[in-house]
CSV table of C-alpha atoms in Angstrom, one decimal:
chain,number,residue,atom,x,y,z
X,1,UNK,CA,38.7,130.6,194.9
X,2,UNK,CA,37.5,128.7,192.1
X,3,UNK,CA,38.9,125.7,189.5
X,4,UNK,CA,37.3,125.4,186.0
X,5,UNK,CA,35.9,122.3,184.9
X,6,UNK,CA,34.7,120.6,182.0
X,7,UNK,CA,32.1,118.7,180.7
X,8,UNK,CA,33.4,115.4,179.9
X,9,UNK,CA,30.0,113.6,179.0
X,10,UNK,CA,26.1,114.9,179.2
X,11,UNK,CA,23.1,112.4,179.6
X,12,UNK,CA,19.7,112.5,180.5
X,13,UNK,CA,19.8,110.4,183.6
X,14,UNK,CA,22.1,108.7,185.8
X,15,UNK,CA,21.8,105.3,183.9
X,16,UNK,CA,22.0,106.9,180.4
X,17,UNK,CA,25.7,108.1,181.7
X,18,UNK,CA,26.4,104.5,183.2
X,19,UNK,CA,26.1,103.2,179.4
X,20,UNK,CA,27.6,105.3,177.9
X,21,UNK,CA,30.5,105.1,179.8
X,22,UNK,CA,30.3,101.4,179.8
X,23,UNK,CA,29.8,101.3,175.8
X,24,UNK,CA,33.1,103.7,175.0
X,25,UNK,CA,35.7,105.4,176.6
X,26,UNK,CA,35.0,108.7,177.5
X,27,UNK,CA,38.2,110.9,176.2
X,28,UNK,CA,39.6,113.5,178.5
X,29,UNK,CA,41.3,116.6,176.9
X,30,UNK,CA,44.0,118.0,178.4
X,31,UNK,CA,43.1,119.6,181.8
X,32,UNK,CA,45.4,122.4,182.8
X,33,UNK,CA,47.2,122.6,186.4
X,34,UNK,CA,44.9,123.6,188.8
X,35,UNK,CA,47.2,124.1,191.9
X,36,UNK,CA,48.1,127.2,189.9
X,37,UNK,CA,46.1,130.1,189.6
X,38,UNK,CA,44.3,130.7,186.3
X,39,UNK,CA,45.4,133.4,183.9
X,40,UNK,CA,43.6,135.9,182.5
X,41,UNK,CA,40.7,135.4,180.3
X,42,UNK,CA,42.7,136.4,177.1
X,43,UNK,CA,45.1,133.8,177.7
X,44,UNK,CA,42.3,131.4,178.1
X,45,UNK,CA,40.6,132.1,175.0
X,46,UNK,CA,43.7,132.1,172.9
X,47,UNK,CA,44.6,128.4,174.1
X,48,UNK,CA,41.0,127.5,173.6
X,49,UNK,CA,41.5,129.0,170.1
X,50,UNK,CA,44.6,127.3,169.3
X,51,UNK,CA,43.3,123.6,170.7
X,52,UNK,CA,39.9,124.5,168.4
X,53,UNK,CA,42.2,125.3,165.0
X,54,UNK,CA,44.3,122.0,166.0
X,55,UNK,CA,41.5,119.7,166.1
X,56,UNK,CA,40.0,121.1,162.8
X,57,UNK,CA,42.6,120.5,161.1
X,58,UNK,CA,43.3,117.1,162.6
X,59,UNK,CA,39.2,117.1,161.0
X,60,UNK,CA,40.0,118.5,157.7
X,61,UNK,CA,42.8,116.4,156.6
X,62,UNK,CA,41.0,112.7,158.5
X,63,UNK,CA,38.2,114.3,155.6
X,64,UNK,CA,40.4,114.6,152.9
X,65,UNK,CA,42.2,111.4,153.4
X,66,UNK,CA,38.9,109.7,152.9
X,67,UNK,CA,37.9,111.7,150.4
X,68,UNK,CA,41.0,109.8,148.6
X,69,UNK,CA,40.6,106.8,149.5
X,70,UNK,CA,36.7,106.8,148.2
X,71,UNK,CA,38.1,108.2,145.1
X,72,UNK,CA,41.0,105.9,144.7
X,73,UNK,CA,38.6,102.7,145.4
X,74,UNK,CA,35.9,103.8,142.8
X,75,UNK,CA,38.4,104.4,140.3
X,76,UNK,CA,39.3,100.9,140.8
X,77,UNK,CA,36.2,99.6,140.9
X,78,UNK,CA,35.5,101.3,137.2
X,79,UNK,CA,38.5,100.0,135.9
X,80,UNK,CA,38.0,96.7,136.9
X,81,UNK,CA,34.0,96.8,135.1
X,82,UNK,CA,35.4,98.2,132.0
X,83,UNK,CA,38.3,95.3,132.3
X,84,UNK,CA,35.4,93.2,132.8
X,85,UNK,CA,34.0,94.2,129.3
X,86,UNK,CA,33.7,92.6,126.2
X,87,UNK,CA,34.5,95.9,124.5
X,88,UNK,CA,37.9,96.4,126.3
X,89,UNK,CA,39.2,93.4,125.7
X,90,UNK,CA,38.8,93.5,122.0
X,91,UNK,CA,40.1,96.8,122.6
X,92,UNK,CA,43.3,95.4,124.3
X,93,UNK,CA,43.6,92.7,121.7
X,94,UNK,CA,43.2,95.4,118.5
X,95,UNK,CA,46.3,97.1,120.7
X,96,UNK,CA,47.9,94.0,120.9
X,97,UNK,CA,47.6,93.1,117.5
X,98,UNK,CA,48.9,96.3,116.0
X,99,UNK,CA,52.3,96.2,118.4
X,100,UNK,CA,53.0,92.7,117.5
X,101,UNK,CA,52.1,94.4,113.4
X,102,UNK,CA,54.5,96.9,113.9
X,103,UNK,CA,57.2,94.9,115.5
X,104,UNK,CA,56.8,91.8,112.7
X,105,UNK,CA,57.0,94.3,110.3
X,106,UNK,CA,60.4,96.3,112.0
X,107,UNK,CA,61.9,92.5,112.3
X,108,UNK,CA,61.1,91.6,108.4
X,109,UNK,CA,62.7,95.0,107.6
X,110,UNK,CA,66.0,94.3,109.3
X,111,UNK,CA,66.0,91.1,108.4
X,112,UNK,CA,65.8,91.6,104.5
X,113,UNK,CA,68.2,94.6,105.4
X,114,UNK,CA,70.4,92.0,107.1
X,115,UNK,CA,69.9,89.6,103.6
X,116,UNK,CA,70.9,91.7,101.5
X,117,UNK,CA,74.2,93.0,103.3
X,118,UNK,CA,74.9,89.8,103.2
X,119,UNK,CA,74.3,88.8,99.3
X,120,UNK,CA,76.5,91.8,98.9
X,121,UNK,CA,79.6,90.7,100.9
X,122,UNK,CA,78.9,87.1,99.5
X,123,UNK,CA,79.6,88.5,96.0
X,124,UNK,CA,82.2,90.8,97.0
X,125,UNK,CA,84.2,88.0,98.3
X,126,UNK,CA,83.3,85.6,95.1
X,127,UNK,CA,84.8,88.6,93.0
X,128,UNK,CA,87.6,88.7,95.0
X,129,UNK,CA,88.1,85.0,95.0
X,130,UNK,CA,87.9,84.8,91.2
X,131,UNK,CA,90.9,87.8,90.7
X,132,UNK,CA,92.8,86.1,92.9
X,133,UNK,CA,92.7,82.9,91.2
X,134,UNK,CA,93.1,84.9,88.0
X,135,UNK,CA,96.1,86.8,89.4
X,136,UNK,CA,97.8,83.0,90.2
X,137,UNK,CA,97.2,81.5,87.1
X,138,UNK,CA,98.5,84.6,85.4
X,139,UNK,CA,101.3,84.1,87.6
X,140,UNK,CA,102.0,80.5,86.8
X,141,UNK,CA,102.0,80.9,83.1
X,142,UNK,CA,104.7,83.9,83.2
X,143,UNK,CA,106.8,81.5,85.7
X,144,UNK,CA,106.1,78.7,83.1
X,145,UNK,CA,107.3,81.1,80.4
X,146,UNK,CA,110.3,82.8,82.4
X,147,UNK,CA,111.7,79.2,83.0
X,148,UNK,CA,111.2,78.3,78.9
X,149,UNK,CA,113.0,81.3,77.9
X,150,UNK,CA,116.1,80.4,80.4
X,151,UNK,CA,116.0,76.9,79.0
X,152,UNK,CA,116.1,78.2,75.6
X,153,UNK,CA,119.1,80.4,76.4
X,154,UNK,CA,121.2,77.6,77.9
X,155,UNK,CA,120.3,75.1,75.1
X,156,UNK,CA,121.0,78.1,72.8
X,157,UNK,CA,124.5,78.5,74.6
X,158,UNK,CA,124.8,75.0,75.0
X,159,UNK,CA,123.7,73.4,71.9
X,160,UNK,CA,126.2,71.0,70.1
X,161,UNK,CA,125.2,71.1,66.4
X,162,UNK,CA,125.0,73.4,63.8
X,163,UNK,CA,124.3,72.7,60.4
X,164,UNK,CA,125.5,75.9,58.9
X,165,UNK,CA,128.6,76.9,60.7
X,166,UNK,CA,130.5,79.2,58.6
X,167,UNK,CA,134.8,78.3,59.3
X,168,UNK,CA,137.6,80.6,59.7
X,169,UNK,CA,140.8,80.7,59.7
X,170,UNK,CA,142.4,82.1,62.9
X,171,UNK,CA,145.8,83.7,63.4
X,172,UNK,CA,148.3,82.2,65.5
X,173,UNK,CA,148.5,83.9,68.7
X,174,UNK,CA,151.4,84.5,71.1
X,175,UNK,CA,151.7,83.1,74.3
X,176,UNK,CA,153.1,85.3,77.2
X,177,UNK,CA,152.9,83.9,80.9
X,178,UNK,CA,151.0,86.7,82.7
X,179,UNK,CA,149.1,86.8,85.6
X,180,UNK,CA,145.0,87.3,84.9
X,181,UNK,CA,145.2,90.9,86.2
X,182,UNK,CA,148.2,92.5,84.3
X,183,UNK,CA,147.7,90.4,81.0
X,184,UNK,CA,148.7,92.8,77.9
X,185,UNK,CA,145.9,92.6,74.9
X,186,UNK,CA,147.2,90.8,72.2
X,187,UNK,CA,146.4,91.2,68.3
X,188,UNK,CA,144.0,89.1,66.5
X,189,UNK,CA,141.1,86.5,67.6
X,190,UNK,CA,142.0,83.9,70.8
X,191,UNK,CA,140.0,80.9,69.0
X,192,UNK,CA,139.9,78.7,66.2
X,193,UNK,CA,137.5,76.5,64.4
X,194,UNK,CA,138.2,72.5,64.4
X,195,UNK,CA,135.0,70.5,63.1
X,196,UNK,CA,132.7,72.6,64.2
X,197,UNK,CA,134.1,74.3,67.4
X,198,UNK,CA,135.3,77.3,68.5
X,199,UNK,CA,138.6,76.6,70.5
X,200,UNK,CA,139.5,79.0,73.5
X,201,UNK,CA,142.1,77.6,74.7
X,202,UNK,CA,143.0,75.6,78.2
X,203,UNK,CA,140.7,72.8,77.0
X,204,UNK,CA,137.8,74.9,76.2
X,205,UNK,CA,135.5,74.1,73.4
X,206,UNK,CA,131.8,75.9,72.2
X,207,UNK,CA,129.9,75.3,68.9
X,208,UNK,CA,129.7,77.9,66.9
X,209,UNK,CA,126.3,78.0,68.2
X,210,UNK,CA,127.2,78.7,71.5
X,211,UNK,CA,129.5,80.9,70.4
X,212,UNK,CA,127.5,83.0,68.2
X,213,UNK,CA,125.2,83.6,70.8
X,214,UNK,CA,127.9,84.8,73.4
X,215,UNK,CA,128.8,87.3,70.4
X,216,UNK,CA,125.7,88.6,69.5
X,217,UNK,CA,125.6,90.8,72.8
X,218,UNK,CA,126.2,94.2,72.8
X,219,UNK,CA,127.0,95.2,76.2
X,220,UNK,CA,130.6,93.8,77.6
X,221,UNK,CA,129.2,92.9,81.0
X,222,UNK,CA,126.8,90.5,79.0
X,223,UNK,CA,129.4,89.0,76.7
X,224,UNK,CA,131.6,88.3,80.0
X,225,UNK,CA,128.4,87.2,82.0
X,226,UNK,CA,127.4,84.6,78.4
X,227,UNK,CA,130.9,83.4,78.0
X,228,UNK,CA,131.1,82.3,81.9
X,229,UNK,CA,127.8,80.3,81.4
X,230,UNK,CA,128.9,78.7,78.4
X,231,UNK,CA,132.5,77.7,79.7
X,232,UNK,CA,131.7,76.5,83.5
X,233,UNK,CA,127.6,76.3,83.3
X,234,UNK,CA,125.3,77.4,86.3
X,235,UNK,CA,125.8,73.7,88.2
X,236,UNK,CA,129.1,74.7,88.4
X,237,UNK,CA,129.8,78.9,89.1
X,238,UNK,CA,126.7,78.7,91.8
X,239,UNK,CA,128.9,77.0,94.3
X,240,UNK,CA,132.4,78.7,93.3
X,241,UNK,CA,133.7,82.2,93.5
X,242,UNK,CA,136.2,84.3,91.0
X,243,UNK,CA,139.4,83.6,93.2
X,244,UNK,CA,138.1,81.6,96.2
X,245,UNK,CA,138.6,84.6,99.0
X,246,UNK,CA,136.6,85.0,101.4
X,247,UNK,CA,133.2,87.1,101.3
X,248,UNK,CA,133.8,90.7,104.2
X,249,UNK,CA,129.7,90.6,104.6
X,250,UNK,CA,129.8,86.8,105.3
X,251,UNK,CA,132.9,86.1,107.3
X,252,UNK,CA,131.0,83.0,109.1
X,253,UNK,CA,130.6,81.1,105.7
X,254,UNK,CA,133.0,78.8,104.4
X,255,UNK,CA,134.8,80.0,101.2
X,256,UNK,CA,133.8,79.0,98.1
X,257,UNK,CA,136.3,76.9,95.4
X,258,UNK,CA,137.5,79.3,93.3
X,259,UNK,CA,137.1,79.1,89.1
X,260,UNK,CA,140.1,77.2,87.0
X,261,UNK,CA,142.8,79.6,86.4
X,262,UNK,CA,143.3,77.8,83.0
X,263,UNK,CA,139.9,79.0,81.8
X,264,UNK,CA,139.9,82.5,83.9
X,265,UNK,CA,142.4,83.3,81.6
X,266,UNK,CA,141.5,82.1,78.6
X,267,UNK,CA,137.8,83.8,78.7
X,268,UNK,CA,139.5,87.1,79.8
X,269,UNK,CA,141.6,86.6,76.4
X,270,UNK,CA,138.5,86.2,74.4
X,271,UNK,CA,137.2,89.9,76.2
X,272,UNK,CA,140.5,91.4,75.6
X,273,UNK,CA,140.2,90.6,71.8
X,274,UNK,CA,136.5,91.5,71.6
X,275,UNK,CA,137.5,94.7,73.4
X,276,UNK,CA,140.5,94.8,70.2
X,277,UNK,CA,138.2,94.6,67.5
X,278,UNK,CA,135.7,97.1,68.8
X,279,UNK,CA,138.6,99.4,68.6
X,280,UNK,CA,138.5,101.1,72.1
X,281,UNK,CA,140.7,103.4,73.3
X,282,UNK,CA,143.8,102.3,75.9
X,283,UNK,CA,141.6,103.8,79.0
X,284,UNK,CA,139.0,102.0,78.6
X,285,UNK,CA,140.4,99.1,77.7
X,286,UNK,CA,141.8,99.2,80.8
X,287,UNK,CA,138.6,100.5,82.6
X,288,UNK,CA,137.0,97.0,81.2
X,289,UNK,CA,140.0,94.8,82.4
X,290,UNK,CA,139.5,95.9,86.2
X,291,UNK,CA,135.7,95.1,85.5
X,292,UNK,CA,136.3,91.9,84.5
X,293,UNK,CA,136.4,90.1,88.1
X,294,UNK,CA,133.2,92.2,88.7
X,295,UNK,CA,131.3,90.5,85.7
X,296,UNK,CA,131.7,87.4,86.5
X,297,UNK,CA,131.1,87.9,90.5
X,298,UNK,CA,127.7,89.4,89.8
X,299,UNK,CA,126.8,86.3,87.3
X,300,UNK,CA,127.7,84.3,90.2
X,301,UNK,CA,125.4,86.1,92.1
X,302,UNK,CA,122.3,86.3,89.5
X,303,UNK,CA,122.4,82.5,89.7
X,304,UNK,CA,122.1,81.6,93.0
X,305,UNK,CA,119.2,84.7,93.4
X,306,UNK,CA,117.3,83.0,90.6
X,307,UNK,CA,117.7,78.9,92.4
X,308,UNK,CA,117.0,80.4,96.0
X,309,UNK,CA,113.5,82.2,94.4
X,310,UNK,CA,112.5,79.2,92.4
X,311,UNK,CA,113.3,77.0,95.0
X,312,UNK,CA,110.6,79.1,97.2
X,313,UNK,CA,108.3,78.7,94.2
């Protein structure tokens, strides 16, 4: 019966082994059990094997982790001499130099970029500004104008003189109480001339100025629309209404005073005669009487559109 051993540490004498031992620890591999009978050989040698491949491996890589680190430390060393040189710093500065270049340049680009967008938006809005202010002005003089031209008309329809008023002689007329609706047309003009005015009847007066002008319109609607102006003026049909009802569209407002009778009737005899001397047939004549009411409404109407837009203005 044996038990294998191994050689832990070889000197030449006793004492050399003393020191050594006393200078370092002396490292014991593993020892395998002895109470138990050895294996073969084979098995020996392939452990032996194994624990030799182990350990240089465990060599190799301690080797090539110094390897690294020598060549990671003299790397560093040359970077920090060539730091150290003159010649890389004016290198690093030329570097320097040329980025800060490039990005003064980049920023004057965009910048003048940025300028101009601007000089462009600045005149864009200046042009704007100035057809704008055109556009009012051109506004201003057609309101200026629009409110000339309606002055004109109502001196026009309201004037009192006339220098070369030409007289004539109206018929007498027949009187027949009627109501406004159902009056019959009668032959021959409703008005007469007395120093220089047109008589209608029920108090009503115009020049012959005035009355020319109501006249002079073609359409029947205007004639009607004229004469109302000229009889009651705008003061007065923009706060009444043809018979005083009630307005279906407005049944919370208050109605309105309606127009004199008297002078209801006597402008629808001046239509009726007009409509007489144009020579129109029975059916239209008629046609025109039912209008009449209308006419006038829708005067009444125009009136108070034109005050609520100028009052805006």
């Amino acid at each position: 019966m044996y038990y294998k051993a191994q050689i832990l540490m070889l000197g030449a004498t006793r004492q050399e082994l003393e020191q050594k031992k006393k200078a370092s620890r002396v490292r014991i591999p593993k020892v395998l059990d002895t109470s138990v009978e050895s294996s073969s050989s084979e098995d020996e040698c392939e452990v032996i094997q194994k624990e030799t491949a182990k350990i240089r491996k465990e060599a190799q890589r301690s080797m090539e982790a110094a390897k690294q680190r020598s060549l990671k430390s003299m790397i560093k060393q040359k970077l920090e001499k060539k730091k150290a040189s003159p010649v890389f710093e004016s290198v690093n500065h030329a570097v320097q130099e040329v980025a800060q270049s490039c990005q003064s340049k980049d920023c004057a680009s965009k910048l003048h970029s940025m300028k101009r967008r601007c000089m462009d938006a600045e005149a864009t809005i200046a042009k704007l500004e100035a057809e704008t202010k055109r556009a009012r002005t051109e506004a201003a003089e057609y309101q200026k104008l629009n409110k000339q031209l309606q002055t004109q008309l109502l001196e026009a329809l309201r004037g009192k003189t006339d220098d070369n008023v030409k007289k004539s002689t109206p018929e007498p007329l027949e009187t027949e109480v009627c109501s406004v609706d159902d009056m019959p047309a009668k032959e021959g003009p409703s008005y007469v001339e007395e120093d220089g005015k047109i008589s209608l009847g029920a108090g009503i007066s115009l020049t012959s100025r005035q009355w020319n002008a109501v006249n002079s319109q073609n359409k029947n609607s205007l004639f009607v629309k004229g004469l109302a102006v000229a009889v009651w003026g705008t003061n007065v049909l923009k706060d009444r209404s043809v018979e005083g009802k009630l307005c279906p569209r407005f049944s919370q407002r208050e109605a309105k005073a309606p127009l004199s009778p008297e002078k209801l009737k006597a402008v629808k005899e001046c239509f009726m005669n007009r409509l007489q001397r144009q020579k129109v047939s029975k059916e239209e004549m008629e046609m025109e009487n039912k209008k009449f009411k209308r006419y006038l409404s829708e005067k009444i109407q125009d009136i108070n559109r034109l005050m609520k837009k100028q009052a805006k203005q």
